[in-house]
Each structure stands twice: as C-alpha cells, then as structure tokens.
C-alpha cells in the first residue's frame, strides 16, 4: 500500500531554499499501517513514509568540496522539503498554516557508508515515522519525525526532527523582524554593513568561494572561537524568502564553523572530516543582510570506537544579541 509523490509536487507547499531548484526529483512513498489509511482521509496517528532518492552528482553545494564523504545535508534538505508537505497532505493541516522546523538531529551510525566511491552518486533511502502532536479538533499543531537513513541498503544514520504549523498571524509575528527593510542593531557595536572577509574554502570543507559562509575569526577566552557569518553576496543555493535566511544557510553556517573550530583548535583537517553527530534547536529566524555571529566552544579531543579523532563542538548563532540557533555537534576526522 503506497502513495507516491515527488519533491517537485511538494515544493509549492513549502517555503524552502534555493537548494531544491538544483536537486533531482525525490519520491515520497506513503506506507499506511492499515487498509483504512488507503482512503484519502487525514491521519490521526503515526504514519510511515519512505523518501527514495540518490545523492546528487552536480549540485552546487552538496558536491562542492573534497568529496571524502557524502554531504549529510542532502538528508537534512530532503526531510525539510517533505516535512511540511506531509502535514498538509496526510494530516489535514490547512495549507494557510506554514510549517517551521524547530529541531533537527542526525547521528551517523556507520561512517564507512558515508564515504564517497570513485563513481560518486549513490542510492539514498530515508525512512520517516511521523507523529502528530498537539492535536486540536483532529488537526495537529505540529509533527515529530523519527528518521532512519540507508545508503545502498546499508543502515547508516538515525535522527529526529520537529515541525510546528503556525497560523498566518503567528507566522508573520515570528518572522516580523526578518522582513525586508528591518535592520536590527549591530552586535558588539559593529557597523551593520562592515565587509566580512571569508575564510579559506578548504578550512570549511568547500571549494567554491560563493559557498563559504564563515569569516572574520576571533579567538575568545577559554578556547572559544567567534566567527562572523556572511549573509550577503553568497551563492544562489542559499536564497531565502520573506526577508529571512533559510534553514540551509543556518545549518551550513553551523557546519562550517564546527569544522573551522576543529581545525583551529585541534588541527583536524576539514577535507577529511564530517559531522558525525548534530543536534540543532532553532530559537528564531535570522534576517538576510544584518550581521550574524556564531560562537563555537570546542570540547576535549577524544577517539571514537574506531580510533578516529573526535571532537565535540557546541555552537550558538546570534543576531541582534538574540539566539537564532543552538547546536551540539561532533566532528570526526577519517583515518
């Protein structure tokens, strides 16, 4: 019992990033738990889905880098693009209620499966268990997702995500300060439009300058590291909507800062490293244009069970002295 749609059908229902414009078609397969759910009626309990996909071969961001590992953000984007559509299509959430992700996490359970082969590409399967939360009059105010990822049939990651569906007025209020023309006060007395000098692309695991989001690194006390994040003059893959920065921009900023901190503080090599674990909580939206800052706090360098260097890094993204996102990550360097 399946009900197949594609990411391109889901796209009109989502307020997404430019990343989807460069991706291949994803197939979303609905796997109902009973024959009753074959009917076109909103779900009231847990529903199961499969996203059938392939790793891209010519994506401007996901294929930009040393390609030692598949980019885990391919999975992140797939879940983000499908998540809102699932709420509208299968759980009866009114289309005028847009979805915002407030939490996301992913743990790589088999790092070897994420290594790229000489041919690139690869079959990617993401299984989702969607559970409605805060159901009022049969309509959920949010969904939680349990995520299981397989590459070429090998289970290699687990994760979770949470999305909340907001009434139009609440949505506008949530994004109010991120509207075009609204410029928050600069952080730490900086001029809002002081140019940011990008970091070296190799130090953040990229090649193309337009994909570098981190610049102006400052070493703080107690081993902390602070970076300014580029919000203008960046690649079209980071295009947002509603005057705000998209989730892909924020997640990539966190990823790049974690790799940069691991290299600066402990000498880990970005081209051989990846985020083996990440837990992200979104606290608000960030406006495109005004300054954005990320502070990284590296932990103690350890070894994972396979003997690889492993470094926990805690990160905080802020704008106008308000938290935008908080993350706990683990950077692992391959042997």
Coordinates of C-alpha atoms in Angstrom, one line a residue:
X1 CA 0.0 0.0 0.0
X2 CA 1.9 3.0 -1.2
X3 CA 1.0 6.5 -2.3
X4 CA 3.9 8.0 -4.3
X5 CA 4.5 11.7 -4.9
X6 CA 7.7 13.6 -5.7
X7 CA 9.5 16.5 -4.1
X8 CA 8.7 18.7 -7.1
X9 CA 5.0 18.3 -6.2
X10 CA 5.7 19.1 -2.6
X11 CA 7.7 22.2 -3.5
X12 CA 4.7 24.6 -4.0
X13 CA 3.5 23.8 -0.4
X14 CA 6.8 24.6 1.2
X15 CA 8.7 27.8 2.0
X16 CA 12.0 26.4 1.1
X17 CA 15.5 27.4 0.0
X18 CA 17.1 27.5 -3.4
X19 CA 18.6 24.1 -2.8
X20 CA 15.6 22.3 -4.2
X21 CA 16.0 24.1 -7.5
X22 CA 19.3 22.2 -8.1
X23 CA 18.1 18.8 -6.8
X24 CA 16.8 15.7 -8.5
X25 CA 13.2 14.5 -8.1
X26 CA 12.6 12.7 -4.8
X27 CA 9.9 10.2 -4.5
X28 CA 7.9 10.2 -1.3
X29 CA 6.1 6.9 -0.6
X30 CA 3.4 6.7 1.9
X31 CA 3.3 3.3 3.7
X32 CA -0.1 3.2 5.6
X33 CA -0.2 1.0 8.7
X34 CA -3.7 -0.3 7.8
X35 CA -6.1 -0.6 4.9
X36 CA -8.2 2.2 6.3
X37 CA -5.4 4.6 5.6
X38 CA -5.6 3.9 1.9
X39 CA -8.6 6.3 1.8
X40 CA -7.8 9.9 1.2
X41 CA -8.6 11.0 4.8
X42 CA -6.3 12.8 7.3
X43 CA -4.3 10.7 9.6
X44 CA -4.8 10.9 13.4
X45 CA -1.9 8.7 14.5
X46 CA 1.6 7.7 13.4
X47 CA 2.2 7.4 9.7
X48 CA 5.2 5.9 7.9
X49 CA 6.9 7.2 4.8
X50 CA 10.0 6.5 2.6
X51 CA 11.9 9.1 0.6
X52 CA 13.6 7.4 -2.3
X53 CA 16.5 9.5 -3.6
X54 CA 20.0 9.5 -5.0
X55 CA 23.0 11.6 -3.9
X56 CA 23.4 14.4 -6.4
X57 CA 26.3 14.4 -8.8
X58 CA 26.3 18.1 -9.9
X59 CA 24.8 20.1 -7.0
X60 CA 26.5 23.5 -6.5
X61 CA 26.7 22.9 -2.7
X62 CA 26.4 19.2 -1.9
X63 CA 29.1 18.3 -4.5
X64 CA 31.4 21.2 -3.6
X65 CA 34.3 20.0 -1.5
X66 CA 36.9 17.2 -1.2
X67 CA 34.1 14.6 -1.5
X68 CA 35.6 12.4 1.1
X69 CA 32.1 11.9 2.5
X70 CA 28.6 12.3 1.2
X71 CA 27.1 15.6 2.4
X72 CA 24.8 14.8 5.3
X73 CA 22.8 18.0 4.4
X74 CA 21.3 16.1 1.5
X75 CA 19.3 14.2 4.1
X76 CA 18.5 17.3 6.0
X77 CA 17.1 19.1 3.0
X78 CA 15.0 16.0 2.0
X79 CA 13.4 15.9 5.4
X80 CA 12.9 19.7 5.4
X81 CA 11.3 19.7 2.0
X82 CA 9.0 16.8 2.7
X83 CA 8.1 17.6 6.3
X84 CA 5.7 20.5 5.7
X85 CA 4.1 18.7 2.7
X86 CA 3.4 15.6 4.8
X87 CA 1.5 17.8 7.3
X88 CA -0.7 19.4 4.7
X89 CA -1.2 16.3 2.5
X90 CA -1.6 13.5 5.1
X91 CA -2.6 15.1 8.4
X92 CA -5.2 17.6 7.3
X93 CA -3.2 20.7 8.3
X94 CA -4.7 23.7 6.4
X95 CA -2.5 25.0 3.6
X96 CA -2.6 28.5 5.1
X97 CA -0.6 27.2 8.1
X98 CA 3.1 27.2 7.1
X99 CA 5.4 24.8 8.8
X100 CA 8.6 25.9 10.6
X101 CA 11.2 23.4 11.8
X102 CA 12.3 24.0 15.4
X103 CA 14.6 21.0 15.9
X104 CA 16.7 18.6 13.9
X105 CA 19.3 16.0 14.8
X106 CA 21.2 13.3 12.9
X107 CA 23.7 10.6 14.2
X108 CA 25.9 8.7 11.7
X109 CA 25.9 5.1 12.9
X110 CA 28.1 3.7 10.1
X111 CA 30.7 6.2 8.9
X112 CA 32.1 3.9 6.3
X113 CA 28.8 4.0 4.4
X114 CA 29.1 7.8 4.0
X115 CA 32.5 7.6 2.3
X116 CA 32.2 8.5 -1.4
X117 CA 33.1 6.0 -4.0
X118 CA 35.0 6.7 -7.3
X119 CA 31.7 6.9 -9.2
X120 CA 30.0 9.3 -6.8
X121 CA 26.3 9.4 -6.6
X122 CA 24.6 6.5 -4.6
X123 CA 21.2 5.3 -3.7
X124 CA 19.8 7.0 -0.6
X125 CA 16.7 5.9 1.3
X126 CA 15.3 7.8 4.2
X127 CA 12.5 6.3 6.3
X128 CA 10.3 8.6 8.3
X129 CA 7.8 7.9 11.2
X130 CA 5.6 11.0 11.5
X131 CA 3.7 11.5 14.7
X132 CA 1.1 14.3 15.2
X133 CA 1.4 16.5 18.3
X134 CA -0.9 19.0 20.0
X135 CA -3.9 17.7 18.1
X136 CA -6.9 20.1 18.3
X137 CA -10.2 19.1 16.6
X138 CA -8.4 16.4 14.7
X139 CA -5.7 18.8 13.3
X140 CA -2.2 18.6 14.7
X141 CA -0.3 21.8 15.5
X142 CA 3.0 20.0 14.8
X143 CA 4.7 16.8 13.8
X144 CA 7.7 14.9 15.1
X145 CA 9.7 12.7 12.8
X146 CA 11.9 9.7 13.5
X147 CA 14.5 9.4 10.8
X148 CA 16.4 6.3 9.6
X149 CA 18.9 6.6 6.7
X150 CA 20.3 3.9 4.4
X151 CA 22.9 4.2 1.7
X152 CA 22.9 1.4 -0.9
X153 CA 20.8 -0.6 1.5
X154 CA 23.2 -0.1 4.5
X155 CA 21.6 1.5 7.5
X156 CA 24.0 4.3 8.5
X157 CA 22.2 7.1 10.4
X158 CA 19.3 7.8 12.7
X159 CA 17.8 11.1 13.6
X160 CA 14.7 13.2 14.5
X161 CA 13.0 16.4 13.5
X162 CA 10.2 18.6 14.7
X163 CA 8.0 21.0 12.8
X164 CA 5.3 23.3 14.0
X165 CA 2.5 24.7 11.9
X166 CA 1.6 28.3 12.6
X167 CA -1.5 30.4 12.0
X168 CA -0.8 33.2 9.5
X169 CA -0.7 35.9 12.1
X170 CA 1.7 33.9 14.3
X171 CA 3.9 33.2 11.3
X172 CA 4.1 36.9 10.4
X173 CA 4.9 37.7 14.0
X174 CA 7.6 35.0 14.1
X175 CA 9.2 36.5 11.0
X176 CA 8.4 40.1 11.8
X177 CA 11.9 41.4 12.5
X178 CA 13.2 39.5 9.4
X179 CA 11.2 41.4 6.9
X180 CA 13.0 43.4 4.2
X181 CA 13.9 46.9 5.3
X182 CA 14.1 45.9 9.0
X183 CA 17.7 46.2 10.2
X184 CA 18.5 45.0 13.7
X185 CA 21.1 46.8 15.8
X186 CA 24.7 45.6 15.2
X187 CA 26.3 43.1 17.5
X188 CA 29.1 44.3 19.8
X189 CA 29.0 47.8 18.5
X190 CA 30.0 46.8 14.9
X191 CA 28.8 48.6 11.9
X192 CA 26.0 46.6 10.3
X193 CA 27.5 46.6 6.8
X194 CA 31.2 46.2 7.6
X195 CA 32.5 43.8 5.0
X196 CA 33.2 40.3 6.1
X197 CA 36.4 38.6 4.9
X198 CA 35.5 34.9 4.0
X199 CA 37.6 32.1 5.4
X200 CA 39.7 29.9 3.2
X201 CA 37.3 27.5 1.5
X202 CA 39.4 24.4 2.3
X203 CA 39.2 25.2 6.0
X204 CA 35.5 24.7 6.0
X205 CA 35.3 21.8 3.6
X206 CA 34.3 23.6 0.5
X207 CA 36.0 24.7 -2.8
X208 CA 33.8 27.4 -4.3
X209 CA 34.1 30.8 -2.7
X210 CA 30.4 31.5 -3.0
X211 CA 29.7 28.6 -0.7
X212 CA 31.9 29.9 2.1
X213 CA 29.7 31.5 4.8
X214 CA 32.2 31.9 7.6
X215 CA 34.7 34.8 8.0
X216 CA 36.5 37.1 10.5
X217 CA 37.5 34.6 13.1
X218 CA 38.3 35.8 16.6
X219 CA 39.8 33.7 19.4
X220 CA 38.0 34.3 22.6
X221 CA 38.8 33.2 26.2
X222 CA 38.6 29.6 27.4
X223 CA 39.2 28.2 24.0
X224 CA 36.1 29.7 22.4
X225 CA 36.1 30.9 18.8
X226 CA 33.8 33.5 17.3
X227 CA 33.1 34.0 13.6
X228 CA 31.0 36.4 11.6
X229 CA 28.7 34.8 9.1
X230 CA 28.2 36.1 5.6
X231 CA 24.6 37.0 4.8
X232 CA 25.1 38.9 1.5
X233 CA 26.9 38.1 -1.7
X234 CA 26.6 34.4 -1.3
X235 CA 25.6 31.6 -3.7
X236 CA 22.0 31.3 -5.0
X237 CA 21.7 27.9 -3.3
X238 CA 21.2 30.0 -0.1
X239 CA 18.4 32.1 -1.4
X240 CA 15.7 32.6 1.2
X241 CA 12.2 34.1 1.4
X242 CA 10.3 36.6 3.5
X243 CA 13.5 38.6 4.0
X244 CA 15.0 35.8 6.2
X245 CA 17.9 33.4 5.9
X246 CA 16.8 29.8 5.0
X247 CA 17.5 26.8 7.2
X248 CA 20.1 25.6 4.8
X249 CA 22.1 28.7 5.3
X250 CA 22.0 28.4 9.1
X251 CA 22.8 24.7 9.1
X252 CA 25.7 25.2 6.7
X253 CA 27.0 28.1 8.9
X254 CA 27.0 25.8 11.9
X255 CA 28.7 23.0 10.0
X256 CA 31.4 25.3 8.6
X257 CA 32.1 26.9 12.0
X258 CA 32.4 23.5 13.7
X259 CA 34.9 22.3 11.1
X260 CA 36.8 25.6 11.3
X261 CA 37.0 25.4 15.1
X262 CA 38.1 21.8 15.0
X263 CA 41.0 22.8 12.7
X264 CA 42.0 25.9 14.5
X265 CA 41.9 24.4 18.0
X266 CA 43.0 20.8 17.4
X267 CA 44.4 20.6 13.9
X268 CA 41.7 18.4 12.4
X269 CA 41.7 18.5 8.6
X270 CA 38.4 19.7 7.2
X271 CA 38.7 17.8 3.9
X272 CA 38.8 14.5 5.8
X273 CA 36.2 15.4 8.4
X274 CA 32.4 15.4 8.8
X275 CA 29.8 16.0 11.4
X276 CA 29.2 12.5 12.9
X277 CA 26.5 13.9 15.1
X278 CA 24.5 17.1 15.4
X279 CA 21.6 18.3 17.5
X280 CA 20.1 21.7 16.4
X281 CA 17.5 23.8 18.1
X282 CA 16.1 26.8 16.2
X283 CA 15.3 29.7 18.5
X284 CA 14.2 32.2 15.9
X285 CA 14.6 33.5 12.4
X286 CA 17.6 35.4 11.0
X287 CA 17.2 38.3 8.6
X288 CA 19.2 38.5 5.4
X289 CA 21.7 41.3 5.4
X290 CA 22.4 42.3 9.0
X291 CA 25.3 40.8 10.9
X292 CA 25.1 37.3 12.1
X293 CA 27.6 35.7 14.6
X294 CA 28.5 32.2 15.6
X295 CA 30.4 31.2 18.7
X296 CA 32.0 27.8 18.9
X297 CA 33.1 26.1 22.1
X298 CA 35.3 23.0 21.4
X299 CA 35.4 20.2 24.0
X300 CA 38.2 17.8 24.6
X301 CA 39.7 15.9 21.7
X302 CA 38.9 12.2 22.0
X303 CA 38.8 9.0 19.9
X304 CA 35.7 7.3 18.6
X305 CA 35.4 3.4 18.8
X306 CA 37.3 3.1 15.5
X307 CA 40.1 5.2 16.8
X308 CA 39.3 8.3 14.7
X309 CA 39.9 11.8 16.2
X310 CA 36.5 13.0 17.6
X311 CA 35.8 16.5 18.9
X312 CA 32.5 17.8 20.4
X313 CA 31.7 21.4 19.4
X314 CA 28.9 23.5 20.9
X315 CA 27.7 26.4 18.7
X316 CA 25.4 29.3 19.1
X317 CA 24.2 31.5 16.3
X318 CA 23.0 35.0 17.3
X319 CA 21.7 38.1 15.5
X320 CA 20.9 41.4 17.3
X321 CA 22.0 39.6 20.5
X322 CA 19.2 37.1 20.2
X323 CA 19.8 33.4 19.8
X324 CA 18.9 32.1 16.3
X325 CA 20.1 28.5 16.7
X326 CA 22.0 26.4 19.2
X327 CA 23.8 23.2 18.2
X328 CA 25.8 20.3 19.7
X329 CA 28.0 18.6 17.2
X330 CA 30.7 16.0 17.0
X331 CA 33.4 16.5 14.3
X332 CA 35.2 13.3 13.3
X333 CA 38.3 13.0 11.1
X334 CA 38.6 9.9 9.0
X335 CA 41.8 7.9 9.3

